[in-house]
Amino acid sequence: MKIIAIDGPSGSGKGTIAKEVAKRLNYTYIDTGAMYRCVSLMSLRENLKETDEKEIVDLLKKADIRLTNEGKVFLNSEDVSDKIRTMEVTHRVSKISSIIALREVMREKQREFATKNSIVMEGRDITTEVFPDADYKFYLDASVEERARRRQLQNEEKGIESTYEEVKAAIEERDYDDMHRPVGALTRTDDQIYIDSSNMEIEEVINFILEKVGE
Ligand code: DC
């Protein structure tokens, strides 16, 4: 069983790239951000406060989160793929993912995936906390400007109203939260293979990763 771990900031293209790499290698694709998003959605539905840590951890313990290789997300058999991408869920997930006890339970759930199949797992703490001994570790980066430009394009395609400035400010705020979390912070380390995709096409990044994995 092989493990490819990919970390990087919001909007760096991790999702698209990890999904495609998994597909070509016939590995299982795991989007850990989606798992945190499921907890955020459940806590909103249960009218919990961000500070109700114990209740939030209990929600995760009871949750059945299923991820498909096509990127669909099922929470207790309900397709929540779109429901976990709303602004409300996104805003709350930054705070919820700082709960230390939640991260511990999450790590166990994430490690379980690797007992069944070879995996490509992406997130913020996969190369550092979840699978520090992964077979391959990548840090996928892109400039804030490029990530904002890509996100704004996606919003336009989906008909979501936003301005480039708003999107850029939101990304900067998330970067700060992601990099300053007391546990599981997004960090660059010497043993990750660093990729700056600011001036790369998606296909180039995929091929770069596949080459490294094939070496
Ligand atoms: O990748 P994403 O935007 O869907 O992630 C959603 C949130 O979850 C983001 O605010 C960071 C957090 N997250 C985390 O703390 N650890 C991970 N391994 C993955 C995501």
mmCIF file with all atom_site columns, C-alpha atoms and ligand atoms in Angstrom, residues 7-11 14 31-34 36-37 84-85 90 93-95 97-98 103 106 110 122-126 130 151 174 177-178 181 183-184, ligand 1:
data_model
loop_
_atom_site.group_PDB
_atom_site.id
_atom_site.type_symbol
_atom_site.label_atom_id
_atom_site.label_alt_id
_atom_site.label_comp_id
_atom_site.label_asym_id
_atom_site.label_entity_id
_atom_site.label_seq_id
_atom_site.pdbx_PDB_ins_code
_atom_site.Cartn_x
_atom_site.Cartn_y
_atom_site.Cartn_z
_atom_site.occupancy
_atom_site.B_iso_or_equiv
_atom_site.pdbx_formal_charge
_atom_site.auth_seq_id
_atom_site.auth_comp_id
_atom_site.auth_asym_id
_atom_site.auth_atom_id
_atom_site.pdbx_PDB_model_num
ATOM   1  C CA . ASP A 1 7   ? -0.491  19.663 1.450  1.00 0.00 ? 7   ASP A CA 1
ATOM   2  C CA . GLY A 1 8   ? -0.918  23.245 0.398  1.00 0.00 ? 8   GLY A CA 1
ATOM   3  C CA . PRO A 1 9   ? -2.958  26.394 0.876  1.00 0.00 ? 9   PRO A CA 1
ATOM   4  C CA . SER A 1 10  ? -6.524  26.972 -0.189 1.00 0.00 ? 10  SER A CA 1
ATOM   5  C CA . GLY A 1 11  ? -6.882  27.396 -3.944 1.00 0.00 ? 11  GLY A CA 1
ATOM   6  C CA . LYS A 1 14  ? -4.639  20.340 -4.656 1.00 0.00 ? 14  LYS A CA 1
ATOM   7  C CA . ASP A 1 31  ? -10.023 15.154 0.304  1.00 0.00 ? 31  ASP A CA 1
ATOM   8  C CA . THR A 1 32  ? -9.528  15.803 4.028  1.00 0.00 ? 32  THR A CA 1
ATOM   9  C CA . GLY A 1 33  ? -10.863 19.357 3.752  1.00 0.00 ? 33  GLY A CA 1
ATOM   10 C CA . ALA A 1 34  ? -14.201 17.798 2.778  1.00 0.00 ? 34  ALA A CA 1
ATOM   11 C CA . TYR A 1 36  ? -13.690 18.972 8.099  1.00 0.00 ? 36  TYR A CA 1
ATOM   12 C CA . ARG A 1 37  ? -16.421 20.588 6.008  1.00 0.00 ? 37  ARG A CA 1
ATOM   13 C CA . ILE A 1 84  ? -20.324 21.601 2.193  1.00 0.00 ? 84  ILE A CA 1
ATOM   14 C CA . ARG A 1 85  ? -19.084 24.318 -0.212 1.00 0.00 ? 85  ARG A CA 1
ATOM   15 C CA . THR A 1 90  ? -16.474 27.535 4.649  1.00 0.00 ? 90  THR A CA 1
ATOM   16 C CA . VAL A 1 93  ? -14.677 25.295 9.087  1.00 0.00 ? 93  VAL A CA 1
ATOM   17 C CA . SER A 1 94  ? -11.577 27.436 9.682  1.00 0.00 ? 94  SER A CA 1
ATOM   18 C CA . LYS A 1 95  ? -12.504 27.755 13.346 1.00 0.00 ? 95  LYS A CA 1
ATOM   19 C CA . SER A 1 97  ? -10.553 22.738 12.405 1.00 0.00 ? 97  SER A CA 1
ATOM   20 C CA . SER A 1 98  ? -8.629  24.391 15.257 1.00 0.00 ? 98  SER A CA 1
ATOM   21 C CA . ARG A 1 103 ? -8.101  16.806 14.866 1.00 0.00 ? 103 ARG A CA 1
ATOM   22 C CA . MET A 1 106 ? -9.958  13.059 12.375 1.00 0.00 ? 106 MET A CA 1
ATOM   23 C CA . GLN A 1 110 ? -7.854  9.475  7.911  1.00 0.00 ? 110 GLN A CA 1
ATOM   24 C CA . GLU A 1 122 ? -4.634  16.072 0.346  1.00 0.00 ? 122 GLU A CA 1
ATOM   25 C CA . GLY A 1 123 ? -5.052  18.666 3.069  1.00 0.00 ? 123 GLY A CA 1
ATOM   26 C CA . ARG A 1 124 ? -2.983  20.841 5.389  1.00 0.00 ? 124 ARG A CA 1
ATOM   27 C CA . ASP A 1 125 ? -1.331  18.443 7.841  1.00 0.00 ? 125 ASP A CA 1
ATOM   28 C CA . ILE A 1 126 ? -1.122  15.239 5.833  1.00 0.00 ? 126 ILE A CA 1
ATOM   29 C CA . VAL A 1 130 ? -1.332  12.356 9.527  1.00 0.00 ? 130 VAL A CA 1
ATOM   30 C CA . ARG A 1 151 ? -11.058 31.110 -7.559 1.00 0.00 ? 151 ARG A CA 1
ATOM   31 C CA . ARG A 1 174 ? -7.663  31.534 5.365  1.00 0.00 ? 174 ARG A CA 1
ATOM   32 C CA . ASP A 1 177 ? -5.734  30.702 9.945  1.00 0.00 ? 177 ASP A CA 1
ATOM   33 C CA . ASP A 1 178 ? -4.277  27.620 8.242  1.00 0.00 ? 178 ASP A CA 1
ATOM   34 C CA . ARG A 1 181 ? -3.359  26.886 13.962 1.00 0.00 ? 181 ARG A CA 1
ATOM   35 C CA . VAL A 1 183 ? -2.098  21.939 15.962 1.00 0.00 ? 183 VAL A CA 1
ATOM   36 C CA . GLY A 1 184 ? -2.084  20.758 12.355 1.00 0.00 ? 184 GLY A CA 1
HETATM 37 O O1 . DC  B 2 .   ? -9.231  22.327 1.521  1.00 0.00 ? 1   DC  B O1 1
HETATM 38 P P1 . DC  B 2 .   ? -10.520 22.968 2.022  1.00 0.00 ? 1   DC  B P1 1
HETATM 39 O O2 . DC  B 2 .   ? -10.634 24.422 1.727  1.00 0.00 ? 1   DC  B O2 1
HETATM 40 O O3 . DC  B 2 .   ? -11.741 22.227 1.633  1.00 0.00 ? 1   DC  B O3 1
HETATM 41 O O4 . DC  B 2 .   ? -10.411 22.840 3.625  1.00 0.00 ? 1   DC  B O4 1
HETATM 42 C C1 . DC  B 2 .   ? -11.431 23.278 4.463  1.00 0.00 ? 1   DC  B C1 1
HETATM 43 C C2 . DC  B 2 .   ? -10.873 23.712 5.805  1.00 0.00 ? 1   DC  B C2 1
HETATM 44 O O5 . DC  B 2 .   ? -10.415 22.601 6.562  1.00 0.00 ? 1   DC  B O5 1
HETATM 45 C C3 . DC  B 2 .   ? -9.751  24.730 5.757  1.00 0.00 ? 1   DC  B C3 1
HETATM 46 O O6 . DC  B 2 .   ? -10.160 25.862 6.472  1.00 0.00 ? 1   DC  B O6 1
HETATM 47 C C4 . DC  B 2 .   ? -8.592  24.083 6.447  1.00 0.00 ? 1   DC  B C4 1
HETATM 48 C C5 . DC  B 2 .   ? -9.150  22.871 7.117  1.00 0.00 ? 1   DC  B C5 1
HETATM 49 N N1 . DC  B 2 .   ? -8.326  21.693 6.933  1.00 0.00 ? 1   DC  B N1 1
HETATM 50 C C6 . DC  B 2 .   ? -7.469  21.346 7.935  1.00 0.00 ? 1   DC  B C6 1
HETATM 51 O O7 . DC  B 2 .   ? -7.405  22.040 8.956  1.00 0.00 ? 1   DC  B O7 1
HETATM 52 N N2 . DC  B 2 .   ? -6.706  20.232 7.816  1.00 0.00 ? 1   DC  B N2 1
HETATM 53 C C7 . DC  B 2 .   ? -6.757  19.481 6.712  1.00 0.00 ? 1   DC  B C7 1
HETATM 54 N N3 . DC  B 2 .   ? -6.002  18.394 6.619  1.00 0.00 ? 1   DC  B N3 1
HETATM 55 C C8 . DC  B 2 .   ? -7.636  19.842 5.655  1.00 0.00 ? 1   DC  B C8 1
HETATM 56 C C9 . DC  B 2 .   ? -8.398  20.961 5.796  1.00 0.00 ? 1   DC  B C9 1
#
